[in-house]
PDB file of C-alpha atoms in Angstrom:
ATOM      1  CA  GLY K   1      27.499 -41.559 -29.068  1.00  0.00           C
ATOM      2  CA  GLY K   2      30.852 -39.699 -29.090  1.00  0.00           C
ATOM      3  CA  GLY K   3      29.908 -37.491 -32.054  1.00  0.00           C
ATOM      4  CA  ARG K   4      26.886 -36.170 -30.180  1.00  0.00           C
ATOM      5  CA  ALA K   5      28.984 -35.181 -27.206  1.00  0.00           C
ATOM      6  CA  GLY K   6      31.341 -33.367 -29.553  1.00  0.00           C
ATOM      7  CA  GLU K   7      28.437 -31.581 -31.157  1.00  0.00           C
ATOM      8  CA  ALA K   8      27.169 -30.431 -27.811  1.00  0.00           C
ATOM      9  CA  THR K   9      30.673 -29.166 -26.897  1.00  0.00           C
ATOM     10  CA  THR K  10      30.989 -27.375 -30.204  1.00  0.00           C
ATOM     11  CA  SER K  11      27.573 -25.703 -29.828  1.00  0.00           C
ATOM     12  CA  GLY K  12      28.493 -24.869 -26.228  1.00  0.00           C
ATOM     13  CA  ASN K  13      31.711 -23.280 -27.466  1.00  0.00           C
ATOM     14  CA  ARG K  14      29.848 -21.316 -30.113  1.00  0.00           C
ATOM     15  CA  GLY K  15      27.491 -20.061 -27.434  1.00  0.00           C
ATOM     16  CA  GLY K  16      30.470 -19.095 -25.326  1.00  0.00           C
ATOM     17  CA  SER K  17      32.208 -17.208 -28.095  1.00  0.00           C
ATOM     18  CA  SER K  18      29.039 -15.140 -28.752  1.00  0.00           C
ATOM     19  CA  GLY K  19      28.687 -14.499 -25.061  1.00  0.00           C
ATOM     20  CA  GLY K  20      29.917 -10.913 -25.524  1.00  0.00           C
ATOM     21  CA  SER K  21      26.954 -10.011 -27.721  1.00  0.00           C
ATOM     22  CA  THR K  22      24.629 -11.851 -25.367  1.00  0.00           C
ATOM     23  CA  ASP K  23      25.888  -9.821 -22.476  1.00  0.00           C
ATOM     24  CA  THR K  24      25.503  -6.578 -24.503  1.00  0.00           C
ATOM     25  CA  ARG K  25      21.888  -7.548 -25.395  1.00  0.00           C
ATOM     26  CA  TRP K  26      21.195  -8.388 -21.734  1.00  0.00           C
ATOM     27  CA  LYS K  27      22.617  -5.053 -20.520  1.00  0.00           C
ATOM     28  CA  SER K  28      20.659  -3.257 -23.187  1.00  0.00           C
ATOM     29  CA  GLN K  29      17.465  -4.994 -21.996  1.00  0.00           C
ATOM     30  CA  GLN K  30      18.294  -4.115 -18.407  1.00  0.00           C
ATOM     31  CA  GLN K  31      18.797  -0.456 -19.329  1.00  0.00           C
ATOM     32  CA  GLN K  32      15.566  -0.398 -21.292  1.00  0.00           C
ATOM     33  CA  GLN K  33      13.695  -2.038 -18.334  1.00  0.00           C
ATOM     34  CA  GLN K  34      15.219   0.533 -15.952  1.00  0.00           C
ATOM     35  CA  GLN K  35      14.116   3.392 -18.182  1.00  0.00           C
ATOM     36  CA  GLN K  36      10.614   2.028 -18.484  1.00  0.00           C
ATOM     37  CA  GLN K  37      10.455   1.630 -14.640  1.00  0.00           C
ATOM     38  CA  GLN K  38      11.705   5.206 -14.218  1.00  0.00           C
ATOM     39  CA  GLN K  39       8.964   6.428 -16.619  1.00  0.00           C
ATOM     40  CA  ARG K  40       6.342   4.488 -14.590  1.00  0.00           C
ATOM     41  CA  ASP K  41       7.754   5.973 -11.352  1.00  0.00           C
ATOM     42  CA  ASP K  42       7.696   9.461 -12.881  1.00  0.00           C
ATOM     43  CA  ASN K  43       4.090   8.948 -13.887  1.00  0.00           C
ATOM     44  CA  VAL K  44       3.113   7.633 -10.487  1.00  0.00           C
ATOM     45  CA  SER K  45       4.738  10.425  -8.525  1.00  0.00           C
ATOM     46  CA  SER K  46       3.454  13.162 -10.800  1.00  0.00           C
ATOM     47  CA  PRO K  47       2.048  16.014  -8.722  1.00  0.00           C
ATOM     48  CA  VAL K  48      -0.617  16.783 -11.272  1.00  0.00           C
ATOM     49  CA  ILE K  49      -4.037  15.898  -9.798  1.00  0.00           C
ATOM     50  CA  ASP K  50      -7.230  15.716 -11.812  1.00  0.00           C
ATOM     51  CA  VAL K  51      -9.601  17.684  -9.503  1.00  0.00           C
ATOM     52  CA  GLU K  52     -12.674  15.983 -10.952  1.00  0.00           C
ATOM     53  CA  VAL K  53     -11.253  12.485 -10.377  1.00  0.00           C
ATOM     54  CA  ASP K  54     -10.167  13.497  -6.908  1.00  0.00           C
ATOM     55  CA  ARG K  55     -13.694  14.732  -6.152  1.00  0.00           C
ATOM     56  CA  GLU K  56     -15.160  11.459  -7.436  1.00  0.00           C
ATOM     57  CA  LEU K  57     -12.761   9.418  -5.248  1.00  0.00           C
ATOM     58  CA  THR K  58     -13.729  11.449  -2.204  1.00  0.00           C
ATOM     59  CA  GLU K  59     -17.458  10.772  -2.978  1.00  0.00           C
ATOM     60  CA  PHE K  60     -16.604   7.100  -3.340  1.00  0.00           C
ATOM     61  CA  ASP K  61     -14.720   7.102  -0.047  1.00  0.00           C
ATOM     62  CA  ARG K  62     -17.650   8.855   1.578  1.00  0.00           C
ATOM     63  CA  ARG K  63     -20.165   6.241   0.366  1.00  0.00           C
ATOM     64  CA  LEU K  64     -17.760   3.458   1.356  1.00  0.00           C
ATOM     65  CA  TYR K  65     -16.717   4.764   4.713  1.00  0.00           C
ATOM     66  CA  GLY K  66     -19.403   7.252   5.450  1.00  0.00           C
ATOM     67  CA  ASN K  67     -21.205   5.182   8.070  1.00  0.00           C
ATOM     68  CA  ALA K  68     -18.340   4.044  10.231  1.00  0.00           C
ATOM     69  CA  ALA K  69     -20.435   4.553  13.410  1.00  0.00           C
ATOM     70  CA  SER K  70     -22.410   1.433  12.350  1.00  0.00           C
ATOM     71  CA  TRP K  71     -19.310  -0.740  12.035  1.00  0.00           C
ATOM     72  CA  ARG K  72     -18.768  -3.868  14.119  1.00  0.00           C
ATOM     73  CA  PRO K  73     -15.281  -4.968  15.374  1.00  0.00           C
ATOM     74  CA  GLY K  74     -14.773  -7.100  12.222  1.00  0.00           C
ATOM     75  CA  ASP K  75     -15.460  -4.056  10.028  1.00  0.00           C
ATOM     76  CA  VAL K  76     -12.914  -2.036  12.011  1.00  0.00           C
ATOM     77  CA  ARG K  77     -10.339  -4.746  11.414  1.00  0.00           C
ATOM     78  CA  ARG K  78     -11.063  -4.744   7.647  1.00  0.00           C
ATOM     79  CA  TRP K  79     -10.674  -0.964   7.649  1.00  0.00           C
ATOM     80  CA  LEU K  80      -7.300  -1.348   9.428  1.00  0.00           C
ATOM     81  CA  ASP K  81      -6.265  -3.869   6.724  1.00  0.00           C
ATOM     82  CA  ALA K  82      -7.282  -1.404   4.005  1.00  0.00           C
ATOM     83  CA  GLU K  83      -5.232   1.379   5.681  1.00  0.00           C
ATOM     84  CA  ASP K  84      -2.120  -0.877   5.796  1.00  0.00           C
ATOM     85  CA  LEU K  85      -2.463  -1.102   9.585  1.00  0.00           C
ATOM     86  CA  ALA K  86      -3.303  -4.812   9.687  1.00  0.00           C
ATOM     87  CA  GLU K  87      -0.687  -5.581  12.335  1.00  0.00           C
ATOM     88  CA  TRP K  88      -2.806  -3.656  14.853  1.00  0.00           C
ATOM     89  CA  GLY K  89      -6.072  -5.417  14.020  1.00  0.00           C
ATOM     90  CA  GLY K  90      -5.613  -7.891  16.909  1.00  0.00           C
ATOM     91  CA  ALA K  91      -5.330  -5.133  19.478  1.00  0.00           C
ATOM     92  CA  PHE K  92      -8.538  -3.450  18.196  1.00  0.00           C
ATOM     93  CA  GLU K  93     -10.439  -6.744  17.985  1.00  0.00           C
ATOM     94  CA  SER K  94      -9.343  -7.926  21.452  1.00  0.00           C
ATOM     95  CA  GLN K  95     -10.906  -4.761  22.875  1.00  0.00           C
ATOM     96  CA  ALA K  96     -13.987  -5.163  20.646  1.00  0.00           C
ATOM     97  CA  VAL K  97     -13.445  -1.715  19.125  1.00  0.00           C
ATOM     98  CA  ASP K  98     -16.506  -0.942  16.939  1.00  0.00           C
ATOM     99  CA  GLY K  99     -17.103   2.048  14.731  1.00  0.00           C
ATOM    100  CA  VAL K 100     -18.387   4.376  17.440  1.00  0.00           C
ATOM    101  CA  THR K 101     -15.421   3.560  19.667  1.00  0.00           C
ATOM    102  CA  LEU K 102     -12.995   3.890  16.729  1.00  0.00           C
ATOM    103  CA  LEU K 103     -14.261   7.372  15.820  1.00  0.00           C
ATOM    104  CA  GLY K 104     -13.764   8.493  19.486  1.00  0.00           C
ATOM    105  CA  LEU K 105     -10.274   7.051  20.003  1.00  0.00           C
ATOM    106  CA  THR K 106      -7.541   9.387  21.133  1.00  0.00           C
ATOM    107  CA  THR K 107      -3.782   8.923  20.871  1.00  0.00           C
ATOM    108  CA  ARG K 108      -3.796   8.214  24.603  1.00  0.00           C
ATOM    109  CA  ASP K 109      -6.465   5.513  24.162  1.00  0.00           C
ATOM    110  CA  LEU K 110      -4.230   3.880  21.510  1.00  0.00           C
ATOM    111  CA  GLU K 111      -1.331   3.637  23.911  1.00  0.00           C
ATOM    112  CA  GLU K 112      -3.062   3.004  27.300  1.00  0.00           C
ATOM    113  CA  GLU K 113      -6.099   1.025  26.325  1.00  0.00           C
ATOM    114  CA  LEU K 114      -4.942  -0.810  23.182  1.00  0.00           C
ATOM    115  CA  GLY K 115      -1.271  -1.182  24.168  1.00  0.00           C
ATOM    116  CA  ILE K 116       0.134   0.442  21.014  1.00  0.00           C
ATOM    117  CA  LYS K 117       3.454   1.678  22.326  1.00  0.00           C
ATOM    118  CA  SER K 118       5.085   2.604  18.973  1.00  0.00           C
ATOM    119  CA  PHE K 119       4.874   6.356  18.453  1.00  0.00           C
ATOM    120  CA  PRO K 120       4.978   6.109  14.630  1.00  0.00           C
ATOM    121  CA  ALA K 121       2.189   3.514  14.715  1.00  0.00           C
ATOM    122  CA  ARG K 122       0.045   5.684  16.897  1.00  0.00           C
ATOM    123  CA  LYS K 123       0.598   8.690  14.585  1.00  0.00           C
ATOM    124  CA  ALA K 124      -0.355   6.534  11.548  1.00  0.00           C
ATOM    125  CA  ILE K 125      -3.471   5.196  13.202  1.00  0.00           C
ATOM    126  CA  THR K 126      -4.493   8.640  14.434  1.00  0.00           C
ATOM    127  CA  ALA K 127      -4.065  10.083  10.912  1.00  0.00           C
ATOM    128  CA  ALA K 128      -6.177   7.271   9.400  1.00  0.00           C
ATOM    129  CA  ILE K 129      -8.904   7.889  12.019  1.00  0.00           C
ATOM    130  CA  GLU K 130      -8.837  11.626  11.222  1.00  0.00           C
ATOM    131  CA  ARG K 131      -9.247  10.878   7.513  1.00  0.00           C
ATOM    132  CA  LEU K 132     -12.157   8.629   8.434  1.00  0.00           C
ATOM    133  CA  ARG K 133     -13.836  11.263  10.622  1.00  0.00           C
ATOM    134  CA  ARG K 134     -13.705  13.760   7.746  1.00  0.00           C
ATOM    135  CA  LEU K 135     -15.709  11.287   5.609  1.00  0.00           C
ATOM    136  CA  GLN K 136     -18.543  11.092   8.135  1.00  0.00           C
TER     137      GLN K 136
END
């Protein structure tokens, strides 16, 4: 039994003595991962836009969102989720905001009727509604 413990200690010591090269490899891997992430970030934030793809996406959005006037309150909530505005879904649903109502909402309505007091939230919701109106 004692020999095995000694072996474990010896291999533990060997691992410890080569720790410098392990640290170097780990740092190298970290640097490589950071470079790869930077390349992905550069690709994502690239200002080059393929006009044809952009046109196709707009058509897709138009087909998907083009009939918002027919939406029920649950549809409005799903749209809010898709727009990263899910936290306000309850306010819209509690007032039974349907598509027709949504398309007619003003910034004042958001604050006074739906109780959305946060100015940045009202701006974000208003911008999303404007985008939706353009697809109608």
